PDB file of C-alpha atoms in Angstrom:
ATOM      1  CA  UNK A 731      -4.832  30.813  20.935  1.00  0.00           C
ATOM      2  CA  UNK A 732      -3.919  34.360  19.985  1.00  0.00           C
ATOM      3  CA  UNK A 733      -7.242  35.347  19.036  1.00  0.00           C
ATOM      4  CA  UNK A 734      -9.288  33.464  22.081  1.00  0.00           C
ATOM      5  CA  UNK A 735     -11.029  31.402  19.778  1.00  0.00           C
ATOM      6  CA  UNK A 736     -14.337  29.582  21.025  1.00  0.00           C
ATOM      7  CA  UNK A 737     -13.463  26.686  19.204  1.00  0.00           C
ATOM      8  CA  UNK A 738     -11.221  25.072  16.942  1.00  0.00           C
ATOM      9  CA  UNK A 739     -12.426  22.467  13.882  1.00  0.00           C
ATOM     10  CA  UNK A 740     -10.400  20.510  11.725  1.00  0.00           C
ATOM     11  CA  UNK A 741     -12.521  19.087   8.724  1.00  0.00           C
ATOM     12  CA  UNK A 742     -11.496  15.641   7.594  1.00  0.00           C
ATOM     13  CA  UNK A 743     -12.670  13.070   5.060  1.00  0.00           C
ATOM     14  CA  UNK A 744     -13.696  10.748   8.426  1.00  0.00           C
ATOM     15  CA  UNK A 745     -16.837  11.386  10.826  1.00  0.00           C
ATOM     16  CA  UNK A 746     -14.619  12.584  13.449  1.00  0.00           C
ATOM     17  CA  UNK A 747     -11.671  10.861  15.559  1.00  0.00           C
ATOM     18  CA  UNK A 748     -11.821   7.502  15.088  1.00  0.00           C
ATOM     19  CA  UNK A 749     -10.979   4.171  17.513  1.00  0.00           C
ATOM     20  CA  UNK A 750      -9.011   3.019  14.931  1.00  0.00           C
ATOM     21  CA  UNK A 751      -7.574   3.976  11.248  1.00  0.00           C
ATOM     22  CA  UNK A 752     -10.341   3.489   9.038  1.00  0.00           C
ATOM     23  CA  UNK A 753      -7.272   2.567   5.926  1.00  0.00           C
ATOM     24  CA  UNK A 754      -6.452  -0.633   8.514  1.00  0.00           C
ATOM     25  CA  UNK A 755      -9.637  -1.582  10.449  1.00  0.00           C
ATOM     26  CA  UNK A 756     -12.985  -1.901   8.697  1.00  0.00           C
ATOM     27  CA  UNK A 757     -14.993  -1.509  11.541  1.00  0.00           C
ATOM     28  CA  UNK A 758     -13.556   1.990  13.267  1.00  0.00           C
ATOM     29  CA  UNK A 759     -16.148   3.535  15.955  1.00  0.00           C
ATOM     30  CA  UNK A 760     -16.467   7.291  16.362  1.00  0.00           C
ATOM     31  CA  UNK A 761     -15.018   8.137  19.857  1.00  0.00           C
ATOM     32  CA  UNK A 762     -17.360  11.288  20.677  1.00  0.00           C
ATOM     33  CA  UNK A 763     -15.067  12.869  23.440  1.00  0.00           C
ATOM     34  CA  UNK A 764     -11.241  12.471  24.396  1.00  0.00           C
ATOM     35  CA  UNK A 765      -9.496  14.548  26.801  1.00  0.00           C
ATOM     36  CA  UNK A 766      -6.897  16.769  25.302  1.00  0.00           C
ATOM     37  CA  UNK A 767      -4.095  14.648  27.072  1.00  0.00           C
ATOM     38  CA  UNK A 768      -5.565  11.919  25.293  1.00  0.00           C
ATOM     39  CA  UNK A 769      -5.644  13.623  22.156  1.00  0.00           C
ATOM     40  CA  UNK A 770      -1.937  14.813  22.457  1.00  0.00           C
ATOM     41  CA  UNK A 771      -0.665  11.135  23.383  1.00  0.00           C
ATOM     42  CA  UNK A 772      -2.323  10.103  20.326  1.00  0.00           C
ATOM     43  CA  UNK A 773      -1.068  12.692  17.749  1.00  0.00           C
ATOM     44  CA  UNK A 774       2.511  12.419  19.172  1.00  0.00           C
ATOM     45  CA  UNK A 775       2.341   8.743  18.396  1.00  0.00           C
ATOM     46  CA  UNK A 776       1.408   9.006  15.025  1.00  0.00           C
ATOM     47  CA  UNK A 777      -2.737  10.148  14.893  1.00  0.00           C
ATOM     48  CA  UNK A 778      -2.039  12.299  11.487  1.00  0.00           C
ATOM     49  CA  UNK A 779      -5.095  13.915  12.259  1.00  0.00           C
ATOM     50  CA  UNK A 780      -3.804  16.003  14.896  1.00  0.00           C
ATOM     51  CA  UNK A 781      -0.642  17.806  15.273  1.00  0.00           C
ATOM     52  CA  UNK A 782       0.554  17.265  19.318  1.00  0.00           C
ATOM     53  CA  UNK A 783       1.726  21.401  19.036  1.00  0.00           C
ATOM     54  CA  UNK A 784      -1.812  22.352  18.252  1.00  0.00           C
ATOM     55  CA  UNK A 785      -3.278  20.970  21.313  1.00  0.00           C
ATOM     56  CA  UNK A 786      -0.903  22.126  23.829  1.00  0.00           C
ATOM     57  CA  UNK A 787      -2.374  25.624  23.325  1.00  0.00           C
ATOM     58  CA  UNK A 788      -5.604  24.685  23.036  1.00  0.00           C
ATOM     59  CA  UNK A 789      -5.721  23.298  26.419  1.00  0.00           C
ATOM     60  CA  UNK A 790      -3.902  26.576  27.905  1.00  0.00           C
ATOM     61  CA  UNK A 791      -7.170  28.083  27.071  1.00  0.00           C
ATOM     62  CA  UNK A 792      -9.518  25.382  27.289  1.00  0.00           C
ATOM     63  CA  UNK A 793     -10.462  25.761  23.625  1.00  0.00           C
ATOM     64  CA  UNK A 794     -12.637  22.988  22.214  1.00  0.00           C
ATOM     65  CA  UNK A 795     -11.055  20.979  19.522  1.00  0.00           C
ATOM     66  CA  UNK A 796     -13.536  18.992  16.794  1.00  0.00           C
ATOM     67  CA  UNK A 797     -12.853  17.227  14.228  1.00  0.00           C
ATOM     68  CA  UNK A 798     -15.927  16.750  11.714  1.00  0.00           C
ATOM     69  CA  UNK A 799     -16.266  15.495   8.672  1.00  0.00           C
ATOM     70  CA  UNK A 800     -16.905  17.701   5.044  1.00  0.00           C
ATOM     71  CA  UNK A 801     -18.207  15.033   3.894  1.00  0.00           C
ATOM     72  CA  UNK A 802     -21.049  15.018   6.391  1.00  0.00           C
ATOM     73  CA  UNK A 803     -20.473  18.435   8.210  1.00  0.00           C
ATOM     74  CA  UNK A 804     -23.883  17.629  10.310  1.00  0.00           C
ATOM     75  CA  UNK A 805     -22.646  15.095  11.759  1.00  0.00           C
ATOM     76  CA  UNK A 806     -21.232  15.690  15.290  1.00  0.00           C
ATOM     77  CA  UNK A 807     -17.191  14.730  14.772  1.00  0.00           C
ATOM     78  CA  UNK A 808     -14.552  14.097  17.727  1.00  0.00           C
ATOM     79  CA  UNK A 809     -11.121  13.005  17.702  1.00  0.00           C
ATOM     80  CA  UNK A 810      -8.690   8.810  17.131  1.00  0.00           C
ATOM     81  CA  UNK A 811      -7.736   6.006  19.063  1.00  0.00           C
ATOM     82  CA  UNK A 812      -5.831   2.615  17.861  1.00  0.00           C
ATOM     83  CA  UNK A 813      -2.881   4.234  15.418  1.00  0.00           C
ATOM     84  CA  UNK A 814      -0.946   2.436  13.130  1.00  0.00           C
ATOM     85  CA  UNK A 815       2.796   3.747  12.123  1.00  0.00           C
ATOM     86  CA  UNK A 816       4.306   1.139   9.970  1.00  0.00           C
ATOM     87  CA  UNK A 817       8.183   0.988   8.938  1.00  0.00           C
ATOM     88  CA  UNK A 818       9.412   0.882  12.807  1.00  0.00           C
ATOM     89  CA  UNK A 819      12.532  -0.714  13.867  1.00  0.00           C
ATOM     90  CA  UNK A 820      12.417  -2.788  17.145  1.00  0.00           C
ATOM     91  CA  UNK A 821      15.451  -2.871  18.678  1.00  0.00           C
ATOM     92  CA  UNK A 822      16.439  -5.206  21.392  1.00  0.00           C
ATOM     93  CA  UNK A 823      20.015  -4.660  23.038  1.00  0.00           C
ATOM     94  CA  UNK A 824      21.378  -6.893  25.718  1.00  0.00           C
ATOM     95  CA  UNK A 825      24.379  -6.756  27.582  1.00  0.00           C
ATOM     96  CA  UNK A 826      27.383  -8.923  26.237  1.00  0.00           C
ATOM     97  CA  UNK A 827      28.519  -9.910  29.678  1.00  0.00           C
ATOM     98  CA  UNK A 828      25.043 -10.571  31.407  1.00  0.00           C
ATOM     99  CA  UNK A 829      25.654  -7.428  33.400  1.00  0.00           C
ATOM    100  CA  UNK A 830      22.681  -4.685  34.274  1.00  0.00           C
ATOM    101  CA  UNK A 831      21.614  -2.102  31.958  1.00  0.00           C
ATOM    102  CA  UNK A 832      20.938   0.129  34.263  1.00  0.00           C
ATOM    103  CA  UNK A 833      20.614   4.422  33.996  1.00  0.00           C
ATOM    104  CA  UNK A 834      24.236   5.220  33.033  1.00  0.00           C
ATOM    105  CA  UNK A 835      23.380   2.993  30.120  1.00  0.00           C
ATOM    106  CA  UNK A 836      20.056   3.901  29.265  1.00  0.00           C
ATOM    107  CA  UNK A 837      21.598   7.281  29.441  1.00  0.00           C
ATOM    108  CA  UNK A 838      24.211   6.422  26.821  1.00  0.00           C
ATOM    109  CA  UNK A 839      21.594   4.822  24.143  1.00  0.00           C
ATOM    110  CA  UNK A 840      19.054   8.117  24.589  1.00  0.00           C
ATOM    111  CA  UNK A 841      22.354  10.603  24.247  1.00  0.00           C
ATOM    112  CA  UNK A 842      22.711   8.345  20.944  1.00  0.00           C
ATOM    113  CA  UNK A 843      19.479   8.261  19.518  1.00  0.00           C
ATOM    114  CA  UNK A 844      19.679  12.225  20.322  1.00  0.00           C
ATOM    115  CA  UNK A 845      22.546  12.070  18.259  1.00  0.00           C
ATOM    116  CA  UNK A 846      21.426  10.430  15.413  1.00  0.00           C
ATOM    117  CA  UNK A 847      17.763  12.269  15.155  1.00  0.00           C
ATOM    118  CA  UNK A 848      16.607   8.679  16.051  1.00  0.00           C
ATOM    119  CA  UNK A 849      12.740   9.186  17.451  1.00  0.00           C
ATOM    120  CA  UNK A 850      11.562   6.405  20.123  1.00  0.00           C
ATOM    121  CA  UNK A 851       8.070   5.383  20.035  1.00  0.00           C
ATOM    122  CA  UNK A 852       8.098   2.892  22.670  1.00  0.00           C
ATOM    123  CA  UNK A 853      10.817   1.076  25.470  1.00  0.00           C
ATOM    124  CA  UNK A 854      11.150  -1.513  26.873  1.00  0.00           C
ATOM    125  CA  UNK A 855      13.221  -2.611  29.836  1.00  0.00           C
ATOM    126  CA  UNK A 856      13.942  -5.335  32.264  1.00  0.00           C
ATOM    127  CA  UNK A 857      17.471  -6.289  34.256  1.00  0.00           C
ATOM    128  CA  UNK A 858      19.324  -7.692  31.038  1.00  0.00           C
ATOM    129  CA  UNK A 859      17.935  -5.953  28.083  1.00  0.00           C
ATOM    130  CA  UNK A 860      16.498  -2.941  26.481  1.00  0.00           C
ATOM    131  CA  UNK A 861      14.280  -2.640  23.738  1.00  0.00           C
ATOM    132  CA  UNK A 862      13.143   0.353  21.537  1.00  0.00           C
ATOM    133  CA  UNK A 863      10.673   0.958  18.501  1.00  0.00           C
ATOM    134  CA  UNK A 864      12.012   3.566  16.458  1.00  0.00           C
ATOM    135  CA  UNK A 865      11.926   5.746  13.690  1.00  0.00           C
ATOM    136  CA  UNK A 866      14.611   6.403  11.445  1.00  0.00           C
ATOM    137  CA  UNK A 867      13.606   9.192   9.023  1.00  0.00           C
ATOM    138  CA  UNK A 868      17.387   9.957   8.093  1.00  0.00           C
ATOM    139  CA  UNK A 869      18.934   6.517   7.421  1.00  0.00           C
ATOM    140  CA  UNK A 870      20.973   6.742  10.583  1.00  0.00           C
ATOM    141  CA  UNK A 871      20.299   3.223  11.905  1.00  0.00           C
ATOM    142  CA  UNK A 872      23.569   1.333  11.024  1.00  0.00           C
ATOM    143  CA  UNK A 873      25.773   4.166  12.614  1.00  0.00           C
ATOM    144  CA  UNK A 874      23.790   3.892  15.974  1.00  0.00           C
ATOM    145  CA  UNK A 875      24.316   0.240  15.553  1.00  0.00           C
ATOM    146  CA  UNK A 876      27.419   0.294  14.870  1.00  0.00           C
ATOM    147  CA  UNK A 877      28.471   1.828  18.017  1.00  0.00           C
ATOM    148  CA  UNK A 878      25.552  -0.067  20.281  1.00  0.00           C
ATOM    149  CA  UNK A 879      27.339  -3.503  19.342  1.00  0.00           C
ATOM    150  CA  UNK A 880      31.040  -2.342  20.737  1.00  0.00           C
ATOM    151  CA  UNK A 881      28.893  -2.491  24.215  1.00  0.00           C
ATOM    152  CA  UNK A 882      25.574  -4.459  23.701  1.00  0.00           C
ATOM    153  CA  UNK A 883      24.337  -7.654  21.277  1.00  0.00           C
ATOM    154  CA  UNK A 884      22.226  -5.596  19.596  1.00  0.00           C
ATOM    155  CA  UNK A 885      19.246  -7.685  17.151  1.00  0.00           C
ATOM    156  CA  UNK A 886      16.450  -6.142  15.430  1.00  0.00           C
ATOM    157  CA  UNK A 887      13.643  -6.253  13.442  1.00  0.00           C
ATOM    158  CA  UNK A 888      12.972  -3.855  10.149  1.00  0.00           C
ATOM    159  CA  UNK A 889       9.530  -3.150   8.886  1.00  0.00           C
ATOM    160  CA  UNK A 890       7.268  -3.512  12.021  1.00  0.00           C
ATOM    161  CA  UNK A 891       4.257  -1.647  12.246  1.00  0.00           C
ATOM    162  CA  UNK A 892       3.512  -0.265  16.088  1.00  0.00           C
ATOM    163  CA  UNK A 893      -0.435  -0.213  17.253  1.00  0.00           C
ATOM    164  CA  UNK A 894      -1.149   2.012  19.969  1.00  0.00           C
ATOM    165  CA  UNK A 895      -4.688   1.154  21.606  1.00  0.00           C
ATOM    166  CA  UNK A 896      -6.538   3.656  23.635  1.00  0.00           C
ATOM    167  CA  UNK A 897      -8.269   1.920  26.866  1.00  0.00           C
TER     168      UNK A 897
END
C-alpha cells in the first residue's frame, strides 16, 4: 500500500485460490477471479491463505492480489471458496420461560462473548432461540456458559467443523 505497488502475489503450494480446501475435497476447482469483498469474507472466515487485513488495503488502492503456485509459477493462480474450520462450538440458547430473545438480549450474549475473547463465526436467530458457532481459542467456554444458563437453556455441540460455500 505504502509503496503503490502494481500488484501483490502470495506464492502457495496450490494453483491459486481454490473452491474448496484441497486437504478436505479431492476435487477443488481453481476459481480464476473473486472480488476483494469476496476474498475478505473468505479469509475472515477461516481461508488461511489470505489474511482479511491484507486486503482491506489492497482494495483502497485497487491493487491486484494473486495467488500462484511455486510449484507451477506459470500457471495463472487466483484466490478460495468452500472453507473448512473444524473444532467449532454450536451453541443454541433458548429462553427458559418461552419469552423473546429479542436485542436487549442479543446485546447481553455479544457484550459476553466480547468478554470472554469468544469469536462468532455464524448466528442464528428466530423468536425463541439463538444459536452461535464459535471459537474458543482461550478455554473460556464454561464461564460464558455458566452465566448464559442463569438466563437461557443453553445446549451445545463440541467439535463441529463449519463449511462456508461461496455461490
Amino acid at each position: 500500500y505504502c509503496l503503490s505497488a502494481e500488484s501483490v502475489t502470495i506464492w502457495k503450494d496450490v494453483p491459486g485460490v481454490l473452491n474448496a480446501d484441497p486437504r478436505y475435497f479431492e476435487n477443488a476447482i481453481l476459481l480464476n477471479q473473486i472480488s476483494y469483498r469476496e476474498a475478505i469474507e473468505l479469509a475472515f472466515y477461516g481461508a488461511s491463505v489470505i489474511h482479511p487485513k491484507t486486503l482491506q488495503p489492497l482494495q483502497k488502492k485497487e491493487i491486484p492480489l494473486y495467488v500462484k503456485s511455486f510449484i507451477n509459477p506459470l500457471l495463472p493462480g487466483t484466490t478460495s471458496c468452500f472453507i473448512v474450520k473444524k473444532n467449532q462450538l454450536l451453541i443454541s440458547l433458548s429462553s427458559i420461560d418461552f419469552s423473546f430473545i429479542m436485542e436487549e438480549n442479543i446485546s447481553e450474549i455479544f457484550s459476553l462473548l466480547h468478554k470472554f475473547k469468544i469469536k462468532v463465526s455464524l448466528i442464528q436467530n428466530t423468536a425463541i432461540s439463538f444459536s452461535i458457532c464459535i471459537e474458543d481459542k482461550f478455554g473460556n467456554f464454561n464461564d460464558l456458559k455458566n452465566i448464559l444458563s442463569k438466563k437461557f437453556k443453553v445446549s451445545y455441540n463440541e467439535n463441529v467443523s463449519l463449511y462456508t460455500i461461496r455461490h
